[in-house]
GROMACS .gro file of C-alpha atoms in nm:
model
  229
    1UNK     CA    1  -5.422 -15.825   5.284
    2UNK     CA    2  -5.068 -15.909   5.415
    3UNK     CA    3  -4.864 -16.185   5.179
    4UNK     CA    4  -4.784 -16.494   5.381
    5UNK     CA    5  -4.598 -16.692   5.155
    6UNK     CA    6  -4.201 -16.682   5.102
    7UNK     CA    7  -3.967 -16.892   4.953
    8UNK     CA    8  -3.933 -17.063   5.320
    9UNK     CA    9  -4.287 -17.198   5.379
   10UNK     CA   10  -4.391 -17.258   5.013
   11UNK     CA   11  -4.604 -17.541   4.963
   12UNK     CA   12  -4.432 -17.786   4.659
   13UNK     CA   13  -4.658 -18.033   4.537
   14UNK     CA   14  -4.438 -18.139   4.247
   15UNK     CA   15  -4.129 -18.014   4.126
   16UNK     CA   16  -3.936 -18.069   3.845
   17UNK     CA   17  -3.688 -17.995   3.510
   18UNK     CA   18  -3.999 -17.822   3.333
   19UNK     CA   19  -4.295 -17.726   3.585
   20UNK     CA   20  -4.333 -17.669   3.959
   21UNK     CA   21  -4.684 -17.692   4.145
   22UNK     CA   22  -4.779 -17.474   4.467
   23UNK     CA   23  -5.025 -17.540   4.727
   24UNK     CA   24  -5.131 -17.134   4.731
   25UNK     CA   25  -5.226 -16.985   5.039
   26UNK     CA   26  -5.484 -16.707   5.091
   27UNK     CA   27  -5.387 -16.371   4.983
   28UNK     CA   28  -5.150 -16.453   4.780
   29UNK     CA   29  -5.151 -16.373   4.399
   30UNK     CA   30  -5.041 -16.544   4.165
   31UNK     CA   31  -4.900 -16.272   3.951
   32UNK     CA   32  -4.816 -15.898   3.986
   33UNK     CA   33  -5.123 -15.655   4.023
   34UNK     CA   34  -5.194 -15.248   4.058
   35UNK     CA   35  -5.157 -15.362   4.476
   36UNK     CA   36  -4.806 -15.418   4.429
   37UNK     CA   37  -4.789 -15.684   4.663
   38UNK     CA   38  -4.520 -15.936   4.608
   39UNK     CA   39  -4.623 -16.213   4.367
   40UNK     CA   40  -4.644 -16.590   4.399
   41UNK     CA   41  -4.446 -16.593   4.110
   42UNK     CA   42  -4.176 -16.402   4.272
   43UNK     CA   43  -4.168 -16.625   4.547
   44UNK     CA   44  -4.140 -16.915   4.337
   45UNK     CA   45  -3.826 -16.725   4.132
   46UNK     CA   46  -3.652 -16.696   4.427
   47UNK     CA   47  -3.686 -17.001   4.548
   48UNK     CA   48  -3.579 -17.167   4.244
   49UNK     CA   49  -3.248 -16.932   4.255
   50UNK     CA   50  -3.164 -17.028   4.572
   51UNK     CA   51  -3.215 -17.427   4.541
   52UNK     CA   52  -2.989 -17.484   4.165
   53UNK     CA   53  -2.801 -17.164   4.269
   54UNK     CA   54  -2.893 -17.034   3.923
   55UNK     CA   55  -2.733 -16.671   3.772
   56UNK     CA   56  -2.931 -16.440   3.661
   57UNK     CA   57  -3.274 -16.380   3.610
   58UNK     CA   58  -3.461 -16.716   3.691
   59UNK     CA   59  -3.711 -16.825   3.390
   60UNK     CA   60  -4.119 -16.859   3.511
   61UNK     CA   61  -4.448 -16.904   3.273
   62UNK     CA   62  -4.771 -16.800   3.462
   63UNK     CA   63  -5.000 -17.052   3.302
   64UNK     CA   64  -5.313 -16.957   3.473
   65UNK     CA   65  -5.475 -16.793   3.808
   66UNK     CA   66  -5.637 -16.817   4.122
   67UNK     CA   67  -5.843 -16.566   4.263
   68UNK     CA   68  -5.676 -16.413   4.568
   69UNK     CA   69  -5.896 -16.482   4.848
   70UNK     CA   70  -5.905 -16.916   4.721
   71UNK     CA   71  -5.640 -17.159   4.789
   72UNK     CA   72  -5.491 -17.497   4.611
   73UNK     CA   73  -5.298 -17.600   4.273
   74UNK     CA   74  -5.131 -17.328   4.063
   75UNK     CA   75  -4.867 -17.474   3.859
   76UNK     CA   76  -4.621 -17.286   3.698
   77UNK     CA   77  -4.348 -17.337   3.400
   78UNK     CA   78  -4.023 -17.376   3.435
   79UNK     CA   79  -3.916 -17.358   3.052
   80UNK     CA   80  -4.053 -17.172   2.786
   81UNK     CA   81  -4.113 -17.529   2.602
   82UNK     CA   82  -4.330 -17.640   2.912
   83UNK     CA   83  -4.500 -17.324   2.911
   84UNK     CA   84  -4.623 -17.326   2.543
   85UNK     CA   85  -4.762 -17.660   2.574
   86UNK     CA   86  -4.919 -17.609   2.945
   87UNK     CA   87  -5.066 -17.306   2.784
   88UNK     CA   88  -5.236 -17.561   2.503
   89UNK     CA   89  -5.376 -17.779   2.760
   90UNK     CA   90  -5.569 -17.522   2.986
   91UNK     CA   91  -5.672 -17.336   2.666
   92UNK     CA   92  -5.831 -17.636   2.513
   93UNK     CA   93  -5.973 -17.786   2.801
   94UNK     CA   94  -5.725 -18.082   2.835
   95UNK     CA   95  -5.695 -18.055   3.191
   96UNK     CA   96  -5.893 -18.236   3.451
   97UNK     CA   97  -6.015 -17.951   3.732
   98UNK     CA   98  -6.148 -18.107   4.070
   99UNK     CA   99  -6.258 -17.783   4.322
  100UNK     CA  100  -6.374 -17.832   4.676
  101UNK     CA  101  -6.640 -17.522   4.838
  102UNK     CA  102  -6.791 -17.484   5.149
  103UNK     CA  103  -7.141 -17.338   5.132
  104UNK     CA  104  -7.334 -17.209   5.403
  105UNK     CA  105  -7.688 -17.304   5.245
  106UNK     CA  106  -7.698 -17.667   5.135
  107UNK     CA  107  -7.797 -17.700   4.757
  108UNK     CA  108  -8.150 -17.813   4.707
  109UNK     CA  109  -8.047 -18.152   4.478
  110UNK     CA  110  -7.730 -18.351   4.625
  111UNK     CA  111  -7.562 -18.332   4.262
  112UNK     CA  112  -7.648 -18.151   3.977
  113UNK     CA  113  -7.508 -18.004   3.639
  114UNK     CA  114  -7.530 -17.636   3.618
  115UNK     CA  115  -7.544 -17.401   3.352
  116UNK     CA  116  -7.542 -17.028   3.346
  117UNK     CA  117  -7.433 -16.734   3.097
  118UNK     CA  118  -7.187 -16.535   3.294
  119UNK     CA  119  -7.140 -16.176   3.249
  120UNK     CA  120  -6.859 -15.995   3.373
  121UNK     CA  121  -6.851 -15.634   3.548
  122UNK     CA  122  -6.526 -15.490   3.492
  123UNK     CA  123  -6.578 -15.244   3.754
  124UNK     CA  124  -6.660 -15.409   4.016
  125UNK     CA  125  -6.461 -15.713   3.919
  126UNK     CA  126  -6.782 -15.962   3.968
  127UNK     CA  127  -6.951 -16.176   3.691
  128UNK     CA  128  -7.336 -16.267   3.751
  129UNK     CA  129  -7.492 -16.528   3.637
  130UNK     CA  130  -7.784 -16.560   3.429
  131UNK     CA  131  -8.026 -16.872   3.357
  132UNK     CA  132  -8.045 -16.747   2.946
  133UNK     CA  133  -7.785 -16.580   2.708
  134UNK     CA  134  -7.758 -16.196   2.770
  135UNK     CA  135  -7.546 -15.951   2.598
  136UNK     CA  136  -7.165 -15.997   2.634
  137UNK     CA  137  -7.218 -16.308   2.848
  138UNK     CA  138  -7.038 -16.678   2.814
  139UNK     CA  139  -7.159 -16.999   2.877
  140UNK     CA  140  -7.060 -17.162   3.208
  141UNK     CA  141  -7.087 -17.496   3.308
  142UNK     CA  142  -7.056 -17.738   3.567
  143UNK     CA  143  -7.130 -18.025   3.824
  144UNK     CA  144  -7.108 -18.046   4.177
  145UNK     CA  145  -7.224 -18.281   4.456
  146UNK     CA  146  -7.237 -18.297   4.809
  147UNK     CA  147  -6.918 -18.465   4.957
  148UNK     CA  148  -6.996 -18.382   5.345
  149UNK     CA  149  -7.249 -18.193   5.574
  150UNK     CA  150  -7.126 -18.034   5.863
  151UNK     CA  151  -7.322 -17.915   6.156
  152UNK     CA  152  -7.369 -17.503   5.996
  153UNK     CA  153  -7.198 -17.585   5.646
  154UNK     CA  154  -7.242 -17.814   5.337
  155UNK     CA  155  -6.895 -17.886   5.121
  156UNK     CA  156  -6.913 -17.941   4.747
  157UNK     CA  157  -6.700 -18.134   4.511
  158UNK     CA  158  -6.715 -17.926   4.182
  159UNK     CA  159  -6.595 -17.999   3.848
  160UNK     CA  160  -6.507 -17.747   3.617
  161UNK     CA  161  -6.638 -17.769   3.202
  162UNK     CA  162  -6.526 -17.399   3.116
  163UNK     CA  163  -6.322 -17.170   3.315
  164UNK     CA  164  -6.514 -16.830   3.346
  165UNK     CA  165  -6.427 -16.520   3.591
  166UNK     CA  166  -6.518 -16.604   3.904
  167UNK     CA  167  -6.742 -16.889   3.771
  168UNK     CA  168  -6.781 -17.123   4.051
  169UNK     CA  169  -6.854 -16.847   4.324
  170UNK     CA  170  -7.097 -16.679   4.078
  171UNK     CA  171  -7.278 -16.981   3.974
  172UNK     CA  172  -7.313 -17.130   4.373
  173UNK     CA  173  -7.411 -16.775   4.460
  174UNK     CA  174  -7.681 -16.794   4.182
  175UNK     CA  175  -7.840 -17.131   4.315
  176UNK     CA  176  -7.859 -16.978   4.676
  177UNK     CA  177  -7.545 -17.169   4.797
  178UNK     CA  178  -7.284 -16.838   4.827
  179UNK     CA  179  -6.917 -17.001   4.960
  180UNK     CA  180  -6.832 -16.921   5.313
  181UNK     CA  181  -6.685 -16.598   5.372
  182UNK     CA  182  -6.717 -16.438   4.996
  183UNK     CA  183  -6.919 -16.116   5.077
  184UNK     CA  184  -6.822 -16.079   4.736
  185UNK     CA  185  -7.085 -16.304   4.636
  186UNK     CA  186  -7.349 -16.316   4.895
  187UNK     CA  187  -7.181 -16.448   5.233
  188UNK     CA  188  -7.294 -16.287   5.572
  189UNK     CA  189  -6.956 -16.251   5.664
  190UNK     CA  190  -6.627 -16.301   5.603
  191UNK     CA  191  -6.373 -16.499   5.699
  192UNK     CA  192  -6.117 -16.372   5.922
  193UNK     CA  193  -5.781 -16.416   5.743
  194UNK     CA  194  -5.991 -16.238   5.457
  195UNK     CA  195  -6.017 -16.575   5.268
  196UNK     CA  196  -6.307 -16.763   5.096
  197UNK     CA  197  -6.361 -17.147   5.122
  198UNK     CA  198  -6.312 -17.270   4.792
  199UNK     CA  199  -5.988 -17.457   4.701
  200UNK     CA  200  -5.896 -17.588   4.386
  201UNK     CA  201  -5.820 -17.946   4.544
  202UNK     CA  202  -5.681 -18.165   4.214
  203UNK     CA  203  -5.591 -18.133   3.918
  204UNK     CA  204  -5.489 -18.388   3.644
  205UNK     CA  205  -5.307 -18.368   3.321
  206UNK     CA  206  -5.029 -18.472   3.078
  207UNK     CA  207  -4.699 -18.396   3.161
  208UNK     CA  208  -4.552 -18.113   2.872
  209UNK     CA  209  -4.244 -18.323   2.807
  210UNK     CA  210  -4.257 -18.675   2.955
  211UNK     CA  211  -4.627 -18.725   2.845
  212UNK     CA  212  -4.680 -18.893   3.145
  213UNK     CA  213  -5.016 -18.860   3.307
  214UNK     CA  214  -4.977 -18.637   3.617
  215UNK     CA  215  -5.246 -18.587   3.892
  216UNK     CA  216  -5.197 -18.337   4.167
  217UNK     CA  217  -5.375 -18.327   4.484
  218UNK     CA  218  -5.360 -18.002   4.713
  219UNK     CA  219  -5.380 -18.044   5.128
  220UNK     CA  220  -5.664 -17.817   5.249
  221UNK     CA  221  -5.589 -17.521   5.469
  222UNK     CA  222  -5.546 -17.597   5.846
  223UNK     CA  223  -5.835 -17.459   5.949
  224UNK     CA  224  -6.139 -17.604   6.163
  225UNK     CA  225  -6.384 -17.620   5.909
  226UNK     CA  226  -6.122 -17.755   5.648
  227UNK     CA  227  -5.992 -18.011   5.901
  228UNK     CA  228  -6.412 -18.094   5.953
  229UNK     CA  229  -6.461 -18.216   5.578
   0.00000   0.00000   0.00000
């Protein structure tokens, strides 16, 4: 999957002293892998450099991940202070997660909480979800509801409560609702820039530093179905 994103067509949804938010694209990742494809991070680094003409090697906390084939938020630190206390927040569940999926089988109840014990395949890199606790699993929660029904699709609002591998495509796959284009999960076919639709859309928190409250809202790919919700 070819990397689309360089330090000309990045995304910024916020920018400043001690963090920088990206509107990431599909097939990027966020941080260095066995692929060896150029990083987000990277991207990000030399963009950075180039803007404040910094020397050097450019500073850059990864504070967390999205899966490679979904788009939206990924914020990153731009100071080791920032980074410590971003780190706090998404580790103790102080942030405020807002996803958006498009499912090809509408879910049977318009809303609902749902809660699964996720276990993860480290082979295969998949986690499956299971209605009771099994070996080695972790409890994964969450709500969605219907937002918008187009003509072949339904899209979801979905609100995180823990973040699990691959939780929100495992636990829509495991209520017959798979996310358009993740063969991955249960999809009839995939999308053709090799992407899923699934986007983490907002996300709101407390500024590291300032303390202000910060809330971040990511465009949606333009795309036809995107455009349609």
């Amino acid at each position: 999957m070819k990397i689309i994103s360089n330090k000309e067509n990045l995304q910024i949804l916020h920018e400043d002293n001690h963090i920088i938010v990206v509107n990431k694209r599909v097939g990027d990742i966020v941080q260095g892998d066995k692929t060896g494809d150029k990083p987000l991070s990277d991207v990000v680094k030399e963009y950075i450099k180039n803007k404040y003409n910094k020397p050097g090697d450019v500073f850059l906390g990864v504070i967390h991940r999205l899966d490679r084939p979904t788009t939206g938020i990924v914020v990153f630190a731009r100071t080791s202070k920032a980074l410590t206390r971003m780190n706090e927040l998404f580790s103790n569940r102080e942030t405020k997660k807002t996803y958006w999926a498009v499912v090809k089988n509408k879910p049977v109840e318009a809303s609902a909480k749902l809660v699964h014990y996720l276990k993860r395949n480290e082979k295969n890199n998949t986690s499956k979800a299971h209605l009771k606790e099994v070996p080695d699993s972790k409890l994964a929660s969450l709500d969605y509801k219907i937002i918008k029904e187009l003509q072949n699709y339904t899209a979801l609002e979905i609100n995180l409560h823990t973040g699990r591998h691959h939780q929100i495509r495992a636990q829509l796959s495991a209520i017959g609702s798979p996310i358009k284009g993740d063969l991955k999960y249960g999809a009839d076919r995939s999308n053709p820039d090799g992407g899923i639709h699934l986007h983490a859309r907002k996300l709101v928190f407390v500024h590291p530093v300032s303390k202000e409250n910060i809330t971040i809202t990511a465009p949606t790919p333009d795309e036809t179905i995107w455009n349609a919700v």
